Short mmCIF file of C-alpha atoms in Angstrom, two decimals:
data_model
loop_
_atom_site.label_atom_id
_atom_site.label_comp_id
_atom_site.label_asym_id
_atom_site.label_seq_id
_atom_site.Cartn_x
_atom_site.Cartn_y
_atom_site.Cartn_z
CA UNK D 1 -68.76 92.17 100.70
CA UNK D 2 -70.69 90.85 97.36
CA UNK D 3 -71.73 93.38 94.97
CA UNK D 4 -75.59 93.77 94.70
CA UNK D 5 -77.39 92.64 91.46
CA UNK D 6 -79.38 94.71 90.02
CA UNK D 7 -83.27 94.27 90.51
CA UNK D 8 -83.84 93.48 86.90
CA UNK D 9 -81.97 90.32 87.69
CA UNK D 10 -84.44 88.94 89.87
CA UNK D 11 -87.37 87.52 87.63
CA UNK D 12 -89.71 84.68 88.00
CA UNK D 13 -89.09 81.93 85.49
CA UNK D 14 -91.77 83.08 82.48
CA UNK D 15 -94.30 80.33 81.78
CA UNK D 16 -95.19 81.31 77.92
CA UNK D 17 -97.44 78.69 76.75
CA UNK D 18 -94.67 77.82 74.40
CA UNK D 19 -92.70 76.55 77.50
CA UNK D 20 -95.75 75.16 78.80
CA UNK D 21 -96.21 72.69 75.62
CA UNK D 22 -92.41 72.44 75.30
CA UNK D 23 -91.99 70.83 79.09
CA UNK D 24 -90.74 66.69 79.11
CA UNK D 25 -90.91 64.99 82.04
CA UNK D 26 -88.54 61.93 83.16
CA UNK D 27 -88.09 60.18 86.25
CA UNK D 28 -85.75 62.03 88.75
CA UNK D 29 -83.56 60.65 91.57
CA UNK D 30 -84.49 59.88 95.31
CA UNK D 31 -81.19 61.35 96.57
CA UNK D 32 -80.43 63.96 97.30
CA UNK D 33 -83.83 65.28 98.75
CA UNK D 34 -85.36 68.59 97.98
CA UNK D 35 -85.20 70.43 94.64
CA UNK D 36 -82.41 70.65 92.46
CA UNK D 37 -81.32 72.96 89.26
CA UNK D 38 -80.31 71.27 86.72
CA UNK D 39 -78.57 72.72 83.52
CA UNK D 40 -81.27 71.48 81.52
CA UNK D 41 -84.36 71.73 84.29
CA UNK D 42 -85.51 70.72 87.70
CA UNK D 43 -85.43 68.05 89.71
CA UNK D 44 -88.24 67.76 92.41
CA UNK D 45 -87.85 65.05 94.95
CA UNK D 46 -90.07 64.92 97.93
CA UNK D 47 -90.82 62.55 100.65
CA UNK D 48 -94.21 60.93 101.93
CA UNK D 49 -94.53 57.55 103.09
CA UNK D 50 -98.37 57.25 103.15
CA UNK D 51 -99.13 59.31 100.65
CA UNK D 52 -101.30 57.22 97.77
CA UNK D 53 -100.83 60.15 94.78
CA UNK D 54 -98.43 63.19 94.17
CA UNK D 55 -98.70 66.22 92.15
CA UNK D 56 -96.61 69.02 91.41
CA UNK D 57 -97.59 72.41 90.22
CA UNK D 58 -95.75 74.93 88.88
CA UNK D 59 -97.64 79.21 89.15
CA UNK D 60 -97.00 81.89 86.99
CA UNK D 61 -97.03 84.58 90.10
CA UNK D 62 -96.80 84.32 93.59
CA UNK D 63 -100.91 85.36 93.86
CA UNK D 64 -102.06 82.78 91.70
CA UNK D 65 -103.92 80.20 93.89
CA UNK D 66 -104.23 77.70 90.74
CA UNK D 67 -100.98 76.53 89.16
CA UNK D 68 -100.24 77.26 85.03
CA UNK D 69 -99.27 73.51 85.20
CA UNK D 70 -99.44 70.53 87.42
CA UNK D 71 -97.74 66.79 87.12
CA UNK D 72 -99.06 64.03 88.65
CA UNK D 73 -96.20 61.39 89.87
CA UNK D 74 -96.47 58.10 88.39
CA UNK D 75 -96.38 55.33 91.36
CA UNK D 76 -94.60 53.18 89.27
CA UNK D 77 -92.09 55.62 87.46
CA UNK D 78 -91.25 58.60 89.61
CA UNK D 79 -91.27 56.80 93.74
CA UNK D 80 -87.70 55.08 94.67
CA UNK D 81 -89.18 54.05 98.42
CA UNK D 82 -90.77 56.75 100.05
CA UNK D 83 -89.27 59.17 97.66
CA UNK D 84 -91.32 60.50 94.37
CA UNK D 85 -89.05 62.24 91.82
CA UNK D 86 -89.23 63.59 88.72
CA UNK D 87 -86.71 65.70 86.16
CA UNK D 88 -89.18 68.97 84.34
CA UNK D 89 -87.08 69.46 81.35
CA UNK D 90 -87.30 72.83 80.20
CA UNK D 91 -87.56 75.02 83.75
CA UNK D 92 -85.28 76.94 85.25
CA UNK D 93 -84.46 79.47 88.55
CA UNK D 94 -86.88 81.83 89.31
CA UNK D 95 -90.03 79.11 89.33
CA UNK D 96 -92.78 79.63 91.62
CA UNK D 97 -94.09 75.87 92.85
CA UNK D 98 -96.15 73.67 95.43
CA UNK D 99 -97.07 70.44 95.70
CA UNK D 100 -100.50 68.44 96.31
CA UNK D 101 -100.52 64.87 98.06
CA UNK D 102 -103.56 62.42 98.41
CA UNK D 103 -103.87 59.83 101.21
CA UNK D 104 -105.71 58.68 103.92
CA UNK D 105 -107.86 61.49 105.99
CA UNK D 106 -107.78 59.71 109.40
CA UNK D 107 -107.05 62.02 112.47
CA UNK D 108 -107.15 58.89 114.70
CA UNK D 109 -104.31 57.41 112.93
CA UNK D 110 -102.44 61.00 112.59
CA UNK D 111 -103.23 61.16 108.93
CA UNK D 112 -104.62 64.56 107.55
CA UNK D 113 -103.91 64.28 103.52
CA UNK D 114 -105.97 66.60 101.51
CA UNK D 115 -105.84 66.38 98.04
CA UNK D 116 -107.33 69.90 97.67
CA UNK D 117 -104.29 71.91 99.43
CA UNK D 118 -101.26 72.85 97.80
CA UNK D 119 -98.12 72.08 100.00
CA UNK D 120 -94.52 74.47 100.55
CA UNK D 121 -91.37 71.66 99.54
CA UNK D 122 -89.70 71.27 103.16
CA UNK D 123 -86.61 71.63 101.69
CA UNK D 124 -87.15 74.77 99.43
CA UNK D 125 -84.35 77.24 99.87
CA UNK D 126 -86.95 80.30 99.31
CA UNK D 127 -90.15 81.31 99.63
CA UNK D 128 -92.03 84.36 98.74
CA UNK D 129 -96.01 85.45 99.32
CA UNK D 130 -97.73 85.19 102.45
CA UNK D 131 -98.53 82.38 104.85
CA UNK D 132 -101.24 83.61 106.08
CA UNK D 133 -103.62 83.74 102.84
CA UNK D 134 -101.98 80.47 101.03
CA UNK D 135 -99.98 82.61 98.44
CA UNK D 136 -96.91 81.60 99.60
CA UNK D 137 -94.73 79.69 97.05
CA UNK D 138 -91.45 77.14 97.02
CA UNK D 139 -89.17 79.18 94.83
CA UNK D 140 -86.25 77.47 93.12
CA UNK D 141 -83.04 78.97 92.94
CA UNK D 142 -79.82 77.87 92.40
CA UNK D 143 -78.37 77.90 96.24
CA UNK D 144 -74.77 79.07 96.13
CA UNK D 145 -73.54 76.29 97.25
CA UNK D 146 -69.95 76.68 95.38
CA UNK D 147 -69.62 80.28 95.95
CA UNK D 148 -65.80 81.00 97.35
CA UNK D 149 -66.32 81.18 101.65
CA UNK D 150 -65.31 84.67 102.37
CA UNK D 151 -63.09 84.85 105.38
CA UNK D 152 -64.24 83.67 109.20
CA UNK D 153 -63.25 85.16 112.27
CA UNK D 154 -63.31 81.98 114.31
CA UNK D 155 -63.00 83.97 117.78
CA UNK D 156 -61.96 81.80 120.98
CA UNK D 157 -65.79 81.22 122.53
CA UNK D 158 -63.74 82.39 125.77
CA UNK D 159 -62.94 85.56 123.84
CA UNK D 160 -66.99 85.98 122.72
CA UNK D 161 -69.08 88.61 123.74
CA UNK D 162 -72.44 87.54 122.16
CA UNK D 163 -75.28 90.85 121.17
CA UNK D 164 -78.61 89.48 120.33
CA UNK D 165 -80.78 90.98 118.01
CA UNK D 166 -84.26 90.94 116.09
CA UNK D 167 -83.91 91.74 112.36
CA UNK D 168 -86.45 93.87 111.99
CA UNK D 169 -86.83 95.13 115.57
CA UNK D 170 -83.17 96.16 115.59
CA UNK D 171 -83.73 98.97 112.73
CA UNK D 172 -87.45 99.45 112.31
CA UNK D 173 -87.69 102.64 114.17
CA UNK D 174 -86.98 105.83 112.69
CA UNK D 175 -84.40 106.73 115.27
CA UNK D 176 -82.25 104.08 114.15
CA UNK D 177 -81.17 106.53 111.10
CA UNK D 178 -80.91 103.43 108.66
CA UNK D 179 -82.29 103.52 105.16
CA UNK D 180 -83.85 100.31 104.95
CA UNK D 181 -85.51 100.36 108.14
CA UNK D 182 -86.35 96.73 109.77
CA UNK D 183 -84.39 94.67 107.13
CA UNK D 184 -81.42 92.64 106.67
CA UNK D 185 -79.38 95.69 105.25
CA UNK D 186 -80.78 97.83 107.77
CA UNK D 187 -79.01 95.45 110.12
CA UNK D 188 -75.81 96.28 108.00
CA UNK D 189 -75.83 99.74 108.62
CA UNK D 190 -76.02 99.37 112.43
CA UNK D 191 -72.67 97.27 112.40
CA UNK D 192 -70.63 100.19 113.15
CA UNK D 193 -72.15 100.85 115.99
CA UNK D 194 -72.52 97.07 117.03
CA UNK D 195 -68.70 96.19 116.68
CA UNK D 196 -67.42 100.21 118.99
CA UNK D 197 -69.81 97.81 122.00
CA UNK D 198 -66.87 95.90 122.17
CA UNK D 199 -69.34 92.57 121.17
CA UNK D 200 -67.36 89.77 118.87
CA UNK D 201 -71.06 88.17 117.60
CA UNK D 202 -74.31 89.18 116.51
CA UNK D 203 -77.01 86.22 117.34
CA UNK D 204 -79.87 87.09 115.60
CA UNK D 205 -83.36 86.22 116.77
CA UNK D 206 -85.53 82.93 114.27
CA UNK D 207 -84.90 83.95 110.00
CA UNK D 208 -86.09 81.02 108.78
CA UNK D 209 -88.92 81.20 107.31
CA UNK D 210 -91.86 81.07 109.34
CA UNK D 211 -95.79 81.76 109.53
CA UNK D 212 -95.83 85.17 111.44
CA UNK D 213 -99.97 85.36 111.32
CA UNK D 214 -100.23 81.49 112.49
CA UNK D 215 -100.23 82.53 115.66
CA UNK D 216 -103.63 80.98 116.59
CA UNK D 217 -104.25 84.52 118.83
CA UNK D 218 -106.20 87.67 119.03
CA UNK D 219 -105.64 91.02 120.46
CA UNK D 220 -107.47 91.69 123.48
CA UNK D 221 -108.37 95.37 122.25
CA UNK D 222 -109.08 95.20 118.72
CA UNK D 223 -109.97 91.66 118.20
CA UNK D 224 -107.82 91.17 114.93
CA UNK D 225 -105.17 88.14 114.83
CA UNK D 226 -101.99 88.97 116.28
CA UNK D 227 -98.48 88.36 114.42
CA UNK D 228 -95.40 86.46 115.33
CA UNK D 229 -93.28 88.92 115.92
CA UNK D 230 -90.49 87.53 117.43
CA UNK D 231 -90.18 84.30 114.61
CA UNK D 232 -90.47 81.75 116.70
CA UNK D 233 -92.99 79.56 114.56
CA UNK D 234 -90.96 78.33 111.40
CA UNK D 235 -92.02 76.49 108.13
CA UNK D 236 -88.92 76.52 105.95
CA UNK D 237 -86.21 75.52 107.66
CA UNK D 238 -83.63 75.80 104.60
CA UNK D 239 -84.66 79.66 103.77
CA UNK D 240 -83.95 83.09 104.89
CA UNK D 241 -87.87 84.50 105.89
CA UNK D 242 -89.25 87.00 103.05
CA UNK D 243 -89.88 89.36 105.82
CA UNK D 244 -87.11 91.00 106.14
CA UNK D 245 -85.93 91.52 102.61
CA UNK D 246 -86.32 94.87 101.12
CA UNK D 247 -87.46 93.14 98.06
CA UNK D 248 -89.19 89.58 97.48
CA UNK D 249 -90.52 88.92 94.46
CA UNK D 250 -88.25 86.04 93.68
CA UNK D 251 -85.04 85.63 95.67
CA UNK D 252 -83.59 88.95 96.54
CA UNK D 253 -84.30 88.36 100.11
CA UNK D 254 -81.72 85.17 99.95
CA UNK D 255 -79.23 87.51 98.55
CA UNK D 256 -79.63 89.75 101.00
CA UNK D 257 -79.27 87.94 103.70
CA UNK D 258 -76.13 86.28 102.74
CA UNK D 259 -74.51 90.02 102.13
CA UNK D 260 -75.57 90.59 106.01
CA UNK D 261 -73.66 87.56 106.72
CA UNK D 262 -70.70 88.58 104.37
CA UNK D 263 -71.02 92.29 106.24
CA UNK D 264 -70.86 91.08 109.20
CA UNK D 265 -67.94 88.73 108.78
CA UNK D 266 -66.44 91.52 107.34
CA UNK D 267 -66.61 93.35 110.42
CA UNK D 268 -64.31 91.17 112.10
CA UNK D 269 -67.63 89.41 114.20
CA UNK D 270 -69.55 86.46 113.91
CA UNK D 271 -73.17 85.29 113.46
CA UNK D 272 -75.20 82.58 115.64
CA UNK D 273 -78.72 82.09 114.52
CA UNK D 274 -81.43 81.28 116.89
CA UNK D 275 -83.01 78.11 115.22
CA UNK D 276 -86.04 76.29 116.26
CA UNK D 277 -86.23 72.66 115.75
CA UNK D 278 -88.83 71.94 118.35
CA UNK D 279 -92.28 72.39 116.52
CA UNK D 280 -93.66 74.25 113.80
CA UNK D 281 -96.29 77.26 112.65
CA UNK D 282 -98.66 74.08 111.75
CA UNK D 283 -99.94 73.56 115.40
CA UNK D 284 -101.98 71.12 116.24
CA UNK D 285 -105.28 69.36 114.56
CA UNK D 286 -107.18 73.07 114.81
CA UNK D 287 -103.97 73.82 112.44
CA UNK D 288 -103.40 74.17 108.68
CA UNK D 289 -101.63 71.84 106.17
CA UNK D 290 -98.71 74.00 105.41
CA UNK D 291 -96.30 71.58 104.95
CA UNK D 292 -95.24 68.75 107.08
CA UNK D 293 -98.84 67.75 108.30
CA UNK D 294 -100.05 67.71 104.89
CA UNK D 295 -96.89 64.85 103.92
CA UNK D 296 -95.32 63.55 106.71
CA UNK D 297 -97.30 63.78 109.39
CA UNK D 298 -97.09 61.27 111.87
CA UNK D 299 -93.26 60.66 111.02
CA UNK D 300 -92.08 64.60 111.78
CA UNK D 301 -94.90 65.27 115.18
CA UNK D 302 -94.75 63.39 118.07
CA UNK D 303 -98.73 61.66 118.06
CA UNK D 304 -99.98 59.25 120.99
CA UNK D 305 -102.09 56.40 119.73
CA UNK D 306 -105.19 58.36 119.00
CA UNK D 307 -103.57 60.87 116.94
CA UNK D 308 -103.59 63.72 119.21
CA UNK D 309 -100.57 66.07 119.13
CA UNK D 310 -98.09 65.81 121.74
CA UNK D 311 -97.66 69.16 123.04
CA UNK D 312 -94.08 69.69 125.09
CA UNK D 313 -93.35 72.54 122.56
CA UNK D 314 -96.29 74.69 124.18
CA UNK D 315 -97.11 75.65 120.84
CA UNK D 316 -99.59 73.13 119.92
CA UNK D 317 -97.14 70.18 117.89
CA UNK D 318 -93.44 68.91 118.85
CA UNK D 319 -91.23 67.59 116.36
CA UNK D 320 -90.11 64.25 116.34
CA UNK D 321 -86.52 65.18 116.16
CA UNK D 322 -85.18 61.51 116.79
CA UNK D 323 -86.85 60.05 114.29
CA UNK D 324 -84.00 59.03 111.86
CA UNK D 325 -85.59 60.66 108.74
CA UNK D 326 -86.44 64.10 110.82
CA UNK D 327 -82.84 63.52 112.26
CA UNK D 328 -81.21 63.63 108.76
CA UNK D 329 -83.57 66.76 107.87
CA UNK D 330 -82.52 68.78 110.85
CA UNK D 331 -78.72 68.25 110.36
CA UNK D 332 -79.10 68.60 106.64
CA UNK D 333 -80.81 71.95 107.41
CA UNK D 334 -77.66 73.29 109.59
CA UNK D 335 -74.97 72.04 107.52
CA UNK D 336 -77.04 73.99 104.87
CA UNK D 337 -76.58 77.14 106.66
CA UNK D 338 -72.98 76.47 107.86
CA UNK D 339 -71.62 75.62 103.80
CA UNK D 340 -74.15 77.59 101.96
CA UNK D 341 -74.29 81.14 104.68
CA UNK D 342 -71.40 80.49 106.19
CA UNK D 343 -72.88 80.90 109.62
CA UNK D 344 -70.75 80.19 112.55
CA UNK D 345 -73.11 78.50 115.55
CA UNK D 346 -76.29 78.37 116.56
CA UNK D 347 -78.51 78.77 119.43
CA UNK D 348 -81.47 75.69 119.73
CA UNK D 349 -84.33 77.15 120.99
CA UNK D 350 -86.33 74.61 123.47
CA UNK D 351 -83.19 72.60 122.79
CA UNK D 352 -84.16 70.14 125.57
CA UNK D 353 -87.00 68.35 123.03
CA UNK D 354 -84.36 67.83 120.78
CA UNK D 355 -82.93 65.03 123.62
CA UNK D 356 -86.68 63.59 123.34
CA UNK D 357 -87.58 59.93 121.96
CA UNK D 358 -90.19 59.34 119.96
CA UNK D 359 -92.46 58.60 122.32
CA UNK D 360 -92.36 62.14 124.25
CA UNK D 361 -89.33 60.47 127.01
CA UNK D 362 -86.06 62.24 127.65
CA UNK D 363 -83.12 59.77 126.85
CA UNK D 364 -80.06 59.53 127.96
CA UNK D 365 -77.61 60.10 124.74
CA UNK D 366 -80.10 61.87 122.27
CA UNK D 367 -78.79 60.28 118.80
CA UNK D 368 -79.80 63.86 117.66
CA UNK D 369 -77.55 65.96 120.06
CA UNK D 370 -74.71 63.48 119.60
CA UNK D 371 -75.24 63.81 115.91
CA UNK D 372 -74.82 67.51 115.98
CA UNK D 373 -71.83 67.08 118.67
CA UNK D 374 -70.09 65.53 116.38
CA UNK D 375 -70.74 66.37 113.45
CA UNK D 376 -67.47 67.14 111.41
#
């Protein structure tokens, strides 16, 4: 298992104003997508089609609402297609950031930009703060993507006993004699126990990162808004949630969750996480502009041609997961977790929209399924 760093380790890039006036900005790359640490500063590359202007703004802490610096994208310099890049020379891991788009405000035509909202990066690889109060912020970090794979147990799947498990749940009571009670190392201390059941893999309910107060409900007794519990209502879908990290300030959680994976592999068992590809914590139009509705809105939902949500999710949006950009975002996303995790399979939940076309229809040969299938 990896040795844990010491909390001092974990700090959030410090925005003196001497970095502040020391910052250049060039034009960055369209590929890849997402954020990217470079050895001399960051590369963020994000995609909107419609949008008409792009900003990017980087926050000293996580409960600062109004960033210590913000870029706007030059149309001309810093867009390759529907890409807009930049390189901030001067930045490093450890910086909190979000981005604001402007565009067209037409619900009728699926467009909802908002120039006033900051936006999470879709393809940020943490997050810290909360969803609920619009503190949450993209964190970058550099994603370990050349750490050494520690070993797999690649078990016969007609040798595997599967035990599924939430997180928290799993630990969170005090009868489960853990020290870090409801968290991914809490989870580590109950392998012991999980591998004398005789099981050969530990699925674990939804980690990505999701919007656990998004739920849109209220208690019946005392009328306050009730939590996702279970995680099924995701956001980032390239980062282990906050929630369950005994620390997250910057990126301990990430690091915590990959020792969980390296404990468990350890063990002799395997991991399967319990993804879901089939909407998001945005809901429909009542929803907020987390992320995806705020950028790419009518290219990752399914719309009909008055802009209304199609709803086969149940949850208030679907995603339009054979459109060929969302496509390329999903599988990006599991490769991530395969390469960079090392996680061994996953479970799709809802997995029959991911065999929809963009219209709503079930097809056939889903490109996306057959993607997946056989992907090497």
């Amino acid at each position: 298992m990896m040795t844990t760093s010491s909390q001092t380790e974990y700090q959030p890039f410090d925005l003196t104003e001497e970095v502040l006036a020391s910052l250049v900005v060039t034009p960055g790359s369209a590929y890849p997508l997402g954020p990217a640490l470079r050895l001399d500063g960051i590369r963020f590359s994000v995609v909107s089609r419609f949008a008409t202007r792009v900003w990017v703004g980087i926050f000293r802490d996580v409960q600062d609402l109004e960033p210590a610096w913000e870029f706007e994208y030059d149309n001309a310099k810093h867009r390759t297609g529907d890409v807009w890049s930049i390189h901030v020379g001067g930045l490093a891991q450890g910086v909190y950031y979000k981005y604001r788009m402007d565009g067209p405000y037409d619900p009728s035509a699926g467009h909802y930009f908002d120039a006033s909202i900051y936006l999470l990066d879709p393809r940020a690889k943490a997050f810290v703060g909360n969803v609920y109060d619009d503190t949450i912020k993209s964190v970058l970090i550099l994603d370990g993507a050349d750490r050494p794979c520690d070993t797999r147990p690649r078990i016969p799947m007609n040798e595997t006993i599967i035990y599924e498990a939430h997180v928290g749940g799993l630990t969170q009571d005090s009868s489960s004699g853990v020290a870090n009670p409801g968290t991914y190392r809490g989870l580590i201390e109950k392998l012991p126990y999980l591998k004398s059941l005789g099981i050969t893999a530990i699925e674990v309910l939804p980690i990505q990162e999701l919007g656990e107060t998004r739920l849109g409900r209220c208690s019946v007794k005392g009328g306050g808004e009730l939590i996702n519990y279970w995680g099924y209502s995701s956001i980032g879908f390239f980062a282990p949630t906050a929630r369950y990290g005994c620390s997250a300030h910057t990126w301990e959680h990430v690091d915590e969750f990959r020792e969980m994976v390296e404990a468990v592999h350890d063990e002799g068992m395997e991991i399967i996480l319990d993804v879901v590809f089939n909407h998001t914590s945005e809901g429909d139009q009542r929803g907020p502009n987390l992320c995806f509705r705020g950028m790419v809105n009518t290219i990752f939902y399914l719309m009909d041609d008055e802009g209304n949500y199609l709803n086969y999710s149940g949850c208030g949006n679907t995603v339009n997961c054979n459109h060929p950009l969302v496509r390329d975002f999903i599988l990006d996303s599991l490769r991530y977790w395969v390469s960079v995790f090392h996680i061994d399979g996953f479970r799709f939940d809802l997995a029959s929209i991911l065999g929809r076309d963009q219209n709503g229809e079930v097809i056939e040969n889903p490109p996306l399924v057959e993607r997946i299938a056989e992907d090497p």
